[in-house]
mmCIF file of C-alpha atoms in Angstrom:
data_model
loop_
_atom_site.group_PDB
_atom_site.id
_atom_site.type_symbol
_atom_site.label_atom_id
_atom_site.label_comp_id
_atom_site.label_asym_id
_atom_site.label_seq_id
_atom_site.Cartn_x
_atom_site.Cartn_y
_atom_site.Cartn_z
ATOM 1 C CA MET A 29 73.834 67.215 98.325
ATOM 2 C CA ALA A 30 74.877 70.597 99.716
ATOM 3 C CA THR A 31 78.328 71.468 101.056
ATOM 4 C CA VAL A 32 79.005 74.157 103.719
ATOM 5 C CA ILE A 33 82.497 75.510 103.758
ATOM 6 C CA LEU A 34 83.382 77.224 107.109
ATOM 7 C CA GLY A 35 85.945 79.878 106.372
ATOM 8 C CA SER A 36 86.175 82.261 103.384
ATOM 9 C CA GLY A 37 89.941 82.467 103.442
ATOM 10 C CA ILE A 38 92.037 81.219 100.511
ATOM 11 C CA ILE A 39 91.806 77.548 101.514
ATOM 12 C CA GLY A 40 87.961 77.650 101.716
ATOM 13 C CA LEU A 41 87.802 79.654 98.472
ATOM 14 C CA SER A 42 90.087 77.299 96.708
ATOM 15 C CA THR A 43 88.033 74.335 97.715
ATOM 16 C CA ALA A 44 84.741 76.103 96.555
ATOM 17 C CA TYR A 45 86.379 77.119 93.300
ATOM 18 C CA TYR A 46 87.374 73.652 92.356
ATOM 19 C CA LEU A 47 84.313 71.978 93.822
ATOM 20 C CA SER A 48 82.032 74.296 91.871
ATOM 21 C CA ARG A 49 83.514 72.891 88.579
ATOM 22 C CA LYS A 50 82.360 69.434 89.632
ATOM 23 C CA ARG A 51 78.827 70.017 90.867
ATOM 24 C CA ASP A 52 76.007 72.493 91.020
ATOM 25 C CA PRO A 53 77.646 75.688 92.432
ATOM 26 C CA SER A 54 74.271 76.756 94.056
ATOM 27 C CA THR A 55 74.706 73.791 96.493
ATOM 28 C CA ILE A 56 78.014 75.213 97.863
ATOM 29 C CA HIS A 57 77.813 77.635 100.807
ATOM 30 C CA ILE A 58 80.648 79.573 102.261
ATOM 31 C CA VAL A 59 80.193 80.822 105.937
ATOM 32 C CA ASP A 60 82.482 83.408 107.494
ATOM 33 C CA PRO A 61 81.870 85.327 110.819
ATOM 34 C CA SER A 62 84.507 88.112 110.292
ATOM 35 C CA PRO A 63 83.038 91.484 109.612
ATOM 36 C CA LYS A 64 85.845 91.972 106.996
ATOM 37 C CA LEU A 65 86.792 89.315 104.652
ATOM 38 C CA PHE A 66 90.460 88.310 104.357
ATOM 39 C CA ALA A 67 91.312 90.015 107.554
ATOM 40 C CA SER A 68 93.897 87.526 108.697
ATOM 41 C CA ALA A 69 96.579 85.388 106.911
ATOM 42 C CA SER A 70 94.739 85.168 103.555
ATOM 43 C CA GLY A 71 94.756 88.961 103.114
ATOM 44 C CA ASN A 72 97.965 89.762 105.001
ATOM 45 C CA ALA A 73 100.430 87.052 103.970
ATOM 46 C CA ALA A 74 103.526 87.434 101.825
ATOM 47 C CA GLY A 75 102.123 85.689 98.847
ATOM 48 C CA PHE A 76 105.395 83.778 98.091
ATOM 49 C CA LEU A 77 104.922 80.638 96.073
ATOM 50 C CA ALA A 78 107.331 77.707 95.911
ATOM 51 C CA ARG A 79 107.320 74.503 94.053
ATOM 52 C CA ASP A 80 109.854 72.366 95.837
ATOM 53 C CA TRP A 81 110.499 73.771 99.310
ATOM 54 C CA PHE A 82 108.300 71.305 101.158
ATOM 55 C CA ALA A 83 108.755 68.363 103.542
ATOM 56 C CA PRO A 84 108.324 65.052 101.776
ATOM 57 C CA ALA A 85 104.686 64.615 103.072
ATOM 58 C CA ALA A 86 103.715 67.782 101.320
ATOM 59 C CA ALA A 87 106.032 67.625 98.368
ATOM 60 C CA ALA A 88 103.516 66.354 95.730
ATOM 61 C CA LEU A 89 100.921 68.923 96.946
ATOM 62 C CA GLY A 90 103.478 71.598 96.585
ATOM 63 C CA VAL A 91 104.290 70.646 92.922
ATOM 64 C CA LEU A 92 100.582 70.461 92.081
ATOM 65 C CA SER A 93 99.646 73.709 93.695
ATOM 66 C CA PHE A 94 102.570 75.679 92.161
ATOM 67 C CA ASP A 95 101.564 74.436 88.727
ATOM 68 C CA LEU A 96 97.979 75.340 89.355
ATOM 69 C CA HIS A 97 98.871 78.743 90.347
ATOM 70 C CA GLN A 98 100.861 79.229 87.092
ATOM 71 C CA ARG A 99 97.930 77.769 84.999
ATOM 72 C CA LEU A 100 95.338 79.953 86.767
ATOM 73 C CA ALA A 101 97.483 83.059 86.025
ATOM 74 C CA GLU A 102 97.941 82.079 82.348
ATOM 75 C CA GLU A 103 94.202 81.586 81.948
ATOM 76 C CA HIS A 104 92.996 84.695 83.672
ATOM 77 C CA ASP A 105 95.705 87.341 83.271
ATOM 78 C CA GLY A 106 97.013 86.780 86.668
ATOM 79 C CA ARG A 107 99.762 89.338 86.548
ATOM 80 C CA GLU A 108 97.217 92.030 85.990
ATOM 81 C CA LYS A 109 94.512 90.769 88.284
ATOM 82 C CA TRP A 110 96.597 89.584 91.311
ATOM 83 C CA GLY A 111 100.120 90.392 90.579
ATOM 84 C CA TYR A 112 101.321 86.965 89.669
ATOM 85 C CA SER A 113 105.013 86.996 88.666
ATOM 86 C CA PRO A 114 107.990 84.662 88.498
ATOM 87 C CA SER A 115 110.285 85.367 91.530
ATOM 88 C CA THR A 116 114.022 84.835 92.396
ATOM 89 C CA SER A 117 114.799 83.914 95.815
ATOM 90 C CA PHE A 118 117.983 84.900 97.629
ATOM 91 C CA GLY A 119 119.382 84.332 101.059
ATOM 92 C CA ILE A 120 121.796 86.811 102.861
ATOM 93 C CA VAL A 121 124.625 84.720 104.410
ATOM 94 C CA SER A 122 127.957 85.503 106.206
ATOM 95 C CA SER A 123 130.911 85.865 103.962
ATOM 96 C CA ASP A 124 132.321 82.574 105.124
ATOM 97 C CA GLY A 125 129.314 80.862 103.419
ATOM 98 C CA GLN A 126 128.085 78.968 106.536
ATOM 99 C CA ARG A 127 124.604 77.714 106.022
ATOM 100 C CA ASP A 128 122.112 75.740 108.081
ATOM 101 C CA ASP A 129 120.885 72.184 107.124
ATOM 102 C CA ASN A 130 117.504 71.613 105.529
ATOM 103 C CA ASP A 131 114.829 72.084 108.114
ATOM 104 C CA TYR A 132 111.236 71.945 107.253
ATOM 105 C CA ASP A 133 110.187 72.941 110.798
ATOM 106 C CA TRP A 134 111.868 76.223 110.509
ATOM 107 C CA LEU A 135 108.942 78.320 111.456
ATOM 108 C CA LEU A 136 108.323 76.719 114.813
ATOM 109 C CA LEU A 137 111.987 76.740 115.513
ATOM 110 C CA GLY A 138 112.214 80.558 114.878
ATOM 111 C CA SER A 139 114.374 80.308 111.741
ATOM 112 C CA SER A 140 113.905 81.302 108.067
ATOM 113 C CA ARG A 141 111.801 79.626 105.468
ATOM 114 C CA ALA A 142 115.057 79.590 103.439
ATOM 115 C CA ARG A 143 116.141 76.707 105.611
ATOM 116 C CA ALA A 144 113.690 74.485 103.732
ATOM 117 C CA VAL A 145 115.854 74.454 100.662
ATOM 118 C CA HIS A 146 119.483 74.321 99.907
ATOM 119 C CA SER A 147 121.312 76.908 97.787
ATOM 120 C CA SER A 148 120.464 76.230 94.113
ATOM 121 C CA GLY A 149 124.125 76.015 93.326
ATOM 122 C CA VAL A 150 123.602 78.268 90.287
ATOM 123 C CA SER A 151 126.739 80.042 89.504
ATOM 124 C CA THR A 152 125.871 83.459 88.149
ATOM 125 C CA ASP A 153 126.965 87.028 88.408
ATOM 126 C CA GLU A 154 123.667 88.057 89.978
ATOM 127 C CA VAL A 155 123.971 90.429 92.892
ATOM 128 C CA GLY A 156 120.257 90.429 93.819
ATOM 129 C CA PRO A 157 117.794 93.255 93.329
ATOM 130 C CA VAL A 158 119.168 96.697 93.084
ATOM 131 C CA TRP A 159 116.930 98.024 95.864
ATOM 132 C CA LEU A 160 118.599 95.760 98.440
ATOM 133 C CA LYS A 161 121.221 97.460 100.624
ATOM 134 C CA MET A 162 123.988 94.970 101.502
ATOM 135 C CA LYS A 163 126.010 95.186 104.800
ATOM 136 C CA ASP A 164 129.660 94.577 105.227
ATOM 137 C CA GLY A 165 130.544 90.993 105.930
ATOM 138 C CA LYS A 166 127.446 89.676 104.135
ATOM 139 C CA ARG A 167 126.894 88.281 100.715
ATOM 140 C CA ILE A 168 123.921 87.245 98.682
ATOM 141 C CA GLU A 169 123.301 83.757 97.640
ATOM 142 C CA ARG A 170 120.611 82.562 95.177
ATOM 143 C CA ASN A 171 118.549 79.743 96.610
ATOM 144 C CA SER A 172 115.937 79.020 93.929
ATOM 145 C CA GLU A 173 116.122 77.536 90.435
ATOM 146 C CA ASP A 174 114.452 79.258 87.517
ATOM 147 C CA GLY A 175 110.711 78.494 87.379
ATOM 148 C CA THR A 176 110.419 77.268 90.976
ATOM 149 C CA THR A 177 109.344 80.345 92.847
ATOM 150 C CA ALA A 178 106.687 82.992 92.289
ATOM 151 C CA GLN A 179 104.873 85.873 93.873
ATOM 152 C CA VAL A 180 101.236 87.087 94.228
ATOM 153 C CA ASP A 181 99.276 89.568 96.046
ATOM 154 C CA PRO A 182 97.101 87.161 98.181
ATOM 155 C CA LEU A 183 94.374 89.709 98.936
ATOM 156 C CA ARG A 184 93.852 90.270 95.206
ATOM 157 C CA LEU A 185 93.969 86.466 94.533
ATOM 158 C CA CYS A 186 91.335 85.861 97.245
ATOM 159 C CA GLU A 187 89.129 88.518 95.690
ATOM 160 C CA PHE A 188 89.446 86.926 92.315
ATOM 161 C CA LEU A 189 88.579 83.481 93.653
ATOM 162 C CA LEU A 190 85.553 84.821 95.522
ATOM 163 C CA GLY A 191 84.349 86.718 92.426
ATOM 164 C CA GLU A 192 84.599 83.576 90.313
ATOM 165 C CA CYS A 193 82.846 81.388 92.878
ATOM 166 C CA GLN A 194 79.899 83.932 93.163
ATOM 167 C CA THR A 195 79.642 84.372 89.443
ATOM 168 C CA ARG A 196 79.173 80.655 89.219
ATOM 169 C CA GLY A 197 76.476 80.694 91.878
ATOM 170 C CA VAL A 198 78.325 79.746 95.101
ATOM 171 C CA GLN A 199 76.488 81.339 97.985
ATOM 172 C CA LEU A 200 78.380 83.466 100.523
ATOM 173 C CA HIS A 201 76.937 83.905 103.990
ATOM 174 C CA HIS A 202 78.782 86.833 105.515
ATOM 175 C CA PRO A 203 79.118 87.933 108.249
ATOM 176 C CA ALA A 204 77.523 84.761 109.712
ATOM 177 C CA LYS A 205 78.570 82.323 112.365
ATOM 178 C CA ALA A 206 77.947 78.618 112.302
ATOM 179 C CA LEU A 207 76.004 77.763 115.520
ATOM 180 C CA SER A 208 75.311 74.073 115.368
ATOM 181 C CA VAL A 209 74.698 71.001 113.261
ATOM 182 C CA THR A 210 71.379 69.184 113.073
ATOM 183 C CA PRO A 211 70.815 65.407 112.410
ATOM 184 C CA ASP A 212 67.908 63.859 110.478
ATOM 185 C CA ILE A 213 65.867 61.034 112.035
ATOM 186 C CA LYS A 214 68.696 58.564 111.212
ATOM 187 C CA GLY A 215 71.123 60.613 113.241
ATOM 188 C CA GLU A 216 73.004 61.763 110.141
ATOM 189 C CA LEU A 217 74.146 65.335 109.348
ATOM 190 C CA ALA A 218 71.291 67.136 107.707
ATOM 191 C CA CYS A 219 71.923 70.919 108.139
ATOM 192 C CA VAL A 220 73.968 73.643 109.496
ATOM 193 C CA ARG A 221 72.453 76.420 111.613
ATOM 194 C CA ILE A 222 73.981 79.815 111.089
ATOM 195 C CA LEU A 223 73.426 83.217 112.687
ATOM 196 C CA SER A 224 73.589 86.489 110.664
ATOM 197 C CA THR A 225 75.625 88.742 112.908
ATOM 198 C CA VAL A 226 74.228 91.777 111.168
ATOM 199 C CA THR A 227 70.395 90.920 111.441
ATOM 200 C CA GLY A 228 70.601 88.503 114.339
ATOM 201 C CA ILE A 229 68.429 86.070 112.334
ATOM 202 C CA GLU A 230 69.174 82.336 112.467
ATOM 203 C CA SER A 231 68.617 80.108 109.537
ATOM 204 C CA ASP A 232 69.346 76.472 108.502
ATOM 205 C CA ILE A 233 71.456 75.480 105.535
ATOM 206 C CA PRO A 234 70.543 71.862 104.308
ATOM 207 C CA ALA A 235 73.794 70.130 104.065
ATOM 208 C CA THR A 236 75.382 66.668 104.101
ATOM 209 C CA ARG A 237 78.992 67.755 103.962
ATOM 210 C CA ILE A 238 80.951 70.221 105.928
ATOM 211 C CA VAL A 239 84.584 71.539 105.223
ATOM 212 C CA ILE A 240 86.250 73.164 108.153
ATOM 213 C CA ALA A 241 88.793 75.691 106.621
ATOM 214 C CA ALA A 242 88.918 78.338 109.292
ATOM 215 C CA GLY A 243 92.668 78.611 109.515
ATOM 216 C CA ALA A 244 93.818 79.171 113.180
ATOM 217 C CA TRP A 245 90.158 79.157 114.269
ATOM 218 C CA SER A 246 89.466 75.645 112.911
ATOM 219 C CA PRO A 247 89.823 73.937 116.384
ATOM 220 C CA SER A 248 87.211 76.179 118.014
ATOM 221 C CA VAL A 249 84.829 75.869 115.099
ATOM 222 C CA PHE A 250 85.042 72.107 115.332
ATOM 223 C CA LYS A 251 84.573 72.056 119.043
ATOM 224 C CA SER A 252 81.538 74.364 118.829
ATOM 225 C CA LEU A 253 79.837 72.286 116.226
ATOM 226 C CA PHE A 254 80.755 68.809 117.651
ATOM 227 C CA PRO A 255 80.736 69.288 121.532
ATOM 228 C CA SER A 256 80.384 65.623 122.297
ATOM 229 C CA SER A 257 83.360 64.653 120.189
ATOM 230 C CA GLY A 258 86.440 63.353 121.948
ATOM 231 C CA LEU A 259 88.693 64.682 119.190
ATOM 232 C CA ASP A 260 90.611 67.899 120.112
ATOM 233 C CA ILE A 261 91.689 69.583 116.905
ATOM 234 C CA GLY A 262 93.672 72.043 119.014
ATOM 235 C CA LYS A 263 96.193 69.279 119.766
ATOM 236 C CA PHE A 264 97.068 69.101 116.051
ATOM 237 C CA ILE A 265 96.688 72.807 115.008
ATOM 238 C CA GLY A 266 98.082 75.756 116.847
ATOM 239 C CA LYS A 267 98.491 79.391 116.062
ATOM 240 C CA LEU A 268 101.399 81.622 115.345
ATOM 241 C CA ALA A 269 101.109 85.462 115.104
ATOM 242 C CA GLY A 270 103.090 87.479 112.666
ATOM 243 C CA HIS A 271 103.431 91.141 112.060
ATOM 244 C CA SER A 272 104.029 92.665 108.611
ATOM 245 C CA ILE A 273 104.196 95.990 106.664
ATOM 246 C CA VAL A 274 103.704 96.721 103.117
ATOM 247 C CA ILE A 275 105.816 99.549 101.534
ATOM 248 C CA LYS A 276 105.098 101.493 98.343
ATOM 249 C CA TYR A 277 108.348 101.775 96.527
ATOM 250 C CA PRO A 278 107.818 102.951 92.925
ATOM 251 C CA GLU A 279 111.288 101.930 91.822
ATOM 252 C CA VAL A 280 110.337 98.224 92.321
ATOM 253 C CA ASN A 281 107.695 98.605 89.510
ATOM 254 C CA ASN A 282 110.259 99.600 86.934
ATOM 255 C CA PRO A 283 111.086 96.394 85.090
ATOM 256 C CA LYS A 284 114.227 98.001 83.557
ATOM 257 C CA ILE A 285 115.669 98.191 87.077
ATOM 258 C CA THR A 286 114.178 95.226 88.882
ATOM 259 C CA GLY A 287 112.855 92.597 86.357
ATOM 260 C CA ASN A 288 110.719 90.005 88.031
ATOM 261 C CA CYS A 289 109.975 89.893 91.759
ATOM 262 C CA HIS A 290 112.438 88.902 94.408
ATOM 263 C CA ALA A 291 112.368 87.211 97.819
ATOM 264 C CA ILE A 292 114.972 88.013 100.257
ATOM 265 C CA PHE A 293 115.697 85.990 103.376
ATOM 266 C CA LEU A 294 118.049 87.685 105.927
ATOM 267 C CA ASN A 295 119.979 86.100 108.838
ATOM 268 C CA SER A 296 117.648 85.417 111.819
ATOM 269 C CA GLU A 297 117.793 86.029 115.481
ATOM 270 C CA ALA A 298 115.563 84.662 118.202
ATOM 271 C CA GLY A 299 111.950 85.559 117.406
ATOM 272 C CA PHE A 300 113.007 87.619 114.288
ATOM 273 C CA THR A 301 113.221 85.986 110.843
ATOM 274 C CA PRO A 302 113.268 88.818 108.358
ATOM 275 C CA GLU A 303 111.745 88.221 105.009
ATOM 276 C CA ILE A 304 111.271 90.772 102.272
ATOM 277 C CA PHE A 305 109.275 90.226 99.018
ATOM 278 C CA SER A 306 108.817 92.608 96.103
ATOM 279 C CA ARG A 307 105.495 92.584 94.252
ATOM 280 C CA VAL A 308 104.170 93.692 90.870
ATOM 281 C CA GLY A 309 102.886 97.118 91.360
ATOM 282 C CA GLY A 310 105.693 98.670 93.251
ATOM 283 C CA GLU A 311 105.108 97.139 96.575
ATOM 284 C CA ILE A 312 107.549 95.580 99.117
ATOM 285 C CA TYR A 313 106.334 93.199 101.787
ATOM 286 C CA VAL A 314 108.329 93.006 105.083
ATOM 287 C CA ALA A 315 107.741 90.500 107.707
ATOM 288 C CA GLY A 316 109.513 88.099 110.138
ATOM 289 C CA LEU A 317 108.284 88.988 113.713
ATOM 290 C CA ASN A 318 106.563 85.775 114.882
ATOM 291 C CA CYS A 319 105.020 85.047 118.244
ATOM 292 C CA SER A 320 103.166 81.995 119.519
ATOM 293 C CA SER A 321 102.109 83.503 122.845
ATOM 294 C CA LEU A 322 99.632 86.086 121.502
ATOM 295 C CA THR A 323 96.142 85.125 122.267
ATOM 296 C CA LEU A 324 93.954 84.249 119.299
ATOM 297 C CA PRO A 325 91.113 86.806 119.111
ATOM 298 C CA GLU A 326 87.531 85.753 118.628
ATOM 299 C CA LEU A 327 87.598 87.351 115.221
ATOM 300 C CA PRO A 328 90.386 88.335 112.881
ATOM 301 C CA THR A 329 89.209 91.983 113.043
ATOM 302 C CA ASP A 330 89.867 91.976 116.823
ATOM 303 C CA THR A 331 93.606 91.811 116.477
ATOM 304 C CA ILE A 332 95.641 94.629 118.074
ATOM 305 C CA LEU A 333 98.951 95.679 116.409
ATOM 306 C CA ASP A 334 102.097 95.870 118.568
ATOM 307 C CA THR A 335 103.497 99.303 117.740
ATOM 308 C CA GLU A 336 107.019 98.171 118.732
ATOM 309 C CA ALA A 337 106.877 95.152 116.424
ATOM 310 C CA ILE A 338 105.718 97.473 113.527
ATOM 311 C CA GLN A 339 108.494 99.964 114.239
ATOM 312 C CA LYS A 340 111.153 97.154 114.249
ATOM 313 C CA LEU A 341 109.974 96.150 110.804
ATOM 314 C CA LYS A 342 110.063 99.802 109.687
ATOM 315 C CA ASP A 343 113.668 100.058 110.990
ATOM 316 C CA LEU A 344 114.473 96.960 109.127
ATOM 317 C CA ALA A 345 112.999 98.307 105.870
ATOM 318 C CA ALA A 346 114.891 101.594 106.199
ATOM 319 C CA GLY A 347 118.173 99.739 106.673
ATOM 320 C CA THR A 348 117.756 97.233 103.793
ATOM 321 C CA ILE A 349 115.678 99.043 101.031
ATOM 322 C CA GLY A 350 117.186 101.728 98.903
ATOM 323 C CA ILE A 351 118.770 102.390 95.547
ATOM 324 C CA ASP A 352 122.193 103.953 95.073
ATOM 325 C CA ASP A 353 122.173 105.201 98.763
ATOM 326 C CA ARG A 354 119.396 107.720 97.906
ATOM 327 C CA GLN A 355 117.527 108.734 100.926
ATOM 328 C CA THR A 356 114.016 107.773 99.561
ATOM 329 C CA GLU A 357 111.162 108.167 101.982
ATOM 330 C CA LEU A 358 109.460 104.708 102.469
ATOM 331 C CA GLU A 359 105.724 105.017 102.303
ATOM 332 C CA ILE A 360 103.972 102.555 104.539
ATOM 333 C CA VAL A 361 100.686 101.603 103.032
ATOM 334 C CA LYS A 362 99.703 98.754 105.339
ATOM 335 C CA SER A 363 100.543 97.397 108.745
ATOM 336 C CA ALA A 364 99.062 94.068 109.818
ATOM 337 C CA LEU A 365 99.000 91.232 112.369
ATOM 338 C CA CYS A 366 97.702 87.805 111.290
ATOM 339 C CA PHE A 367 97.480 84.452 112.843
ATOM 340 C CA ARG A 368 98.655 81.493 110.872
ATOM 341 C CA PRO A 369 97.530 77.909 111.688
ATOM 342 C CA VAL A 370 100.510 75.723 112.243
ATOM 343 C CA THR A 371 101.365 72.146 113.083
ATOM 344 C CA GLU A 372 104.520 70.677 114.692
ATOM 345 C CA SER A 373 105.260 68.674 111.586
ATOM 346 C CA GLY A 374 105.194 71.793 109.446
ATOM 347 C CA THR A 375 102.633 70.151 107.119
ATOM 348 C CA PRO A 376 98.931 70.835 106.775
ATOM 349 C CA LEU A 377 95.976 68.549 107.683
ATOM 350 C CA ILE A 378 93.795 67.799 104.704
ATOM 351 C CA CYS A 379 91.534 64.900 105.386
ATOM 352 C CA LYS A 380 88.069 63.537 106.131
ATOM 353 C CA ILE A 381 87.227 63.320 109.802
ATOM 354 C CA LYS A 382 86.091 59.869 110.864
ATOM 355 C CA ASP A 383 82.383 59.588 111.870
ATOM 356 C CA ALA A 384 83.678 57.987 115.110
ATOM 357 C CA ASP A 385 85.349 61.376 115.981
ATOM 358 C CA LEU A 386 82.121 63.335 115.497
ATOM 359 C CA GLY A 387 80.541 62.447 118.823
ATOM 360 C CA GLU A 388 76.778 61.599 118.554
ATOM 361 C CA LEU A 389 76.489 62.648 114.959
ATOM 362 C CA LYS A 390 76.972 60.493 111.878
ATOM 363 C CA THR A 391 77.295 61.363 108.144
ATOM 364 C CA ARG A 392 75.707 59.715 105.206
ATOM 365 C CA LEU A 393 77.627 56.864 103.615
ATOM 366 C CA ASP A 394 76.712 57.999 100.132
ATOM 367 C CA GLY A 395 78.728 61.186 99.916
ATOM 368 C CA GLY A 396 78.324 62.714 103.320
ATOM 369 C CA GLY A 397 81.198 63.770 105.550
ATOM 370 C CA VAL A 398 83.062 66.380 107.638
ATOM 371 C CA TYR A 399 86.404 67.392 106.259
ATOM 372 C CA LEU A 400 89.403 69.424 107.542
ATOM 373 C CA ALA A 401 91.652 71.680 105.609
ATOM 374 C CA ALA A 402 93.932 73.713 107.924
ATOM 375 C CA GLY A 403 97.401 74.063 109.423
ATOM 376 C CA HIS A 404 99.263 75.256 106.361
ATOM 377 C CA GLY A 405 101.339 77.614 108.360
ATOM 378 C CA PRO A 406 103.267 80.102 106.155
ATOM 379 C CA TRP A 407 102.507 78.042 103.071
ATOM 380 C CA GLY A 408 98.704 78.632 102.871
ATOM 381 C CA ILE A 409 98.888 80.848 99.775
ATOM 382 C CA SER A 410 101.442 78.574 97.971
ATOM 383 C CA LEU A 411 99.446 75.287 98.825
ATOM 384 C CA SER A 412 96.013 76.785 98.402
ATOM 385 C CA LEU A 413 95.085 75.864 94.958
ATOM 386 C CA GLY A 414 96.443 72.303 95.280
ATOM 387 C CA THR A 415 94.545 72.013 98.566
ATOM 388 C CA GLY A 416 91.402 73.139 96.955
ATOM 389 C CA MET A 417 91.627 70.701 94.040
ATOM 390 C CA VAL A 418 92.433 67.644 96.113
ATOM 391 C CA MET A 419 89.829 68.515 98.720
ATOM 392 C CA ALA A 420 87.204 68.791 95.880
ATOM 393 C CA ASN A 421 88.343 65.325 94.648
ATOM 394 C CA LEU A 422 88.087 63.960 98.112
ATOM 395 C CA ILE A 423 84.648 65.335 98.719
ATOM 396 C CA GLU A 424 83.534 63.804 95.354
ATOM 397 C CA GLY A 425 84.667 60.404 96.542
ATOM 398 C CA HIS A 426 88.144 60.009 95.067
ATOM 399 C CA GLN A 427 89.583 58.379 98.177
ATOM 400 C CA ALA A 428 93.040 57.706 96.616
ATOM 401 C CA VAL A 429 94.230 61.188 96.473
ATOM 402 C CA SER A 430 98.055 60.676 96.519
ATOM 403 C CA GLU A 431 98.922 64.422 97.232
ATOM 404 C CA ILE A 432 97.379 64.150 100.787
ATOM 405 C CA ARG A 433 98.051 60.446 101.654
ATOM 406 C CA ASP A 434 100.335 61.566 104.555
ATOM 407 C CA LEU A 435 98.370 64.603 105.696
ATOM 408 C CA GLY A 436 95.558 62.927 107.727
ATOM 409 C CA LEU A 437 95.040 63.090 111.508
ATOM 410 C CA ASP A 438 96.094 59.505 112.054
ATOM 411 C CA ASN A 439 99.287 59.449 109.929
ATOM 412 C CA GLY A 440 101.550 59.813 113.022
ATOM 413 C CA LYS A 441 103.308 62.821 111.703
ATOM 414 C CA HIS A 442 101.188 65.394 113.505
ATOM 415 C CA ARG A 443 101.238 66.013 117.252
#
């Protein structure tokens, strides 16, 4: 039985990666319409990993995924191939030490992801990374325990996962758009029709299972394939746009100066929640400008950068990055705008969609189905490997997947 995965971002790739260890990889098809792969959140996210910064519904998944990231890096030289590294997280707080309470819905409230975790309470003499400029009236506070946060370059991780999948025999259809689904004489899902946007040729992929992992585009993908369905995925999954820049700063790559990677969360203001992450290889990622009102483009490559937003991030970087007050020119190597799939609960949707919600189509009882894996918000990279593993288990018929018990459409925790 063939499986079609709609979306080649990190969630779709992780699903293909683990599913291909359980069945014939040649029966797994990844379909993506974007002319450029990883053009949205999977290629432009921060790449920050956390083990225990999640709401209770996603806590077990967070632990599983963090451990899988560590294991994958150990098995495949992740530091060299995709910049995997332990990280230490810090928050910048006012000198009076005032902090917010834990809040797992921090993103939709326009706050910082550091609100998802309390200060670690670790008493040390650490002063944070030497490249961080501190302002008067502020102090730095560590908010992660050793071994609970890490850093990757998400683009390079996606490229690794795709390479592994293709080496095994997983088939990539790109750029190609899923047009429709076709039933057999029993009215059950039999194939997915796709269109090559390069050649204009339509073709059918025989399939009894579909995984929708198209990020912020998941609602429109579902609607186009199941037009008679009364289920509106868009009521559960929204989109949040975020600008970012990547800076090349060679001093960050000197382990004698910086050690492992660092995550810095600054005080926020309305619509601006500054986050700064150093990466292996001498890069610093700066983000924090989020907007829910920007229109989701038809394709990730159709996004248009807001020059004012990028300039605000550059100004932030200039005021917070530097060593010993040296006037070092910051080299901007990348500016990006991506759309993250978000839910009101702050937790993703990882589930099988009931046949009753597919409209006129049914799926086979013996292993067929339509599945959804989306809505990870800013935690898509961190939760990716765990999502891929549990989704593969779910597809293979392991219904009692504890890590996603509370992440379905009907659990009452999503809007």
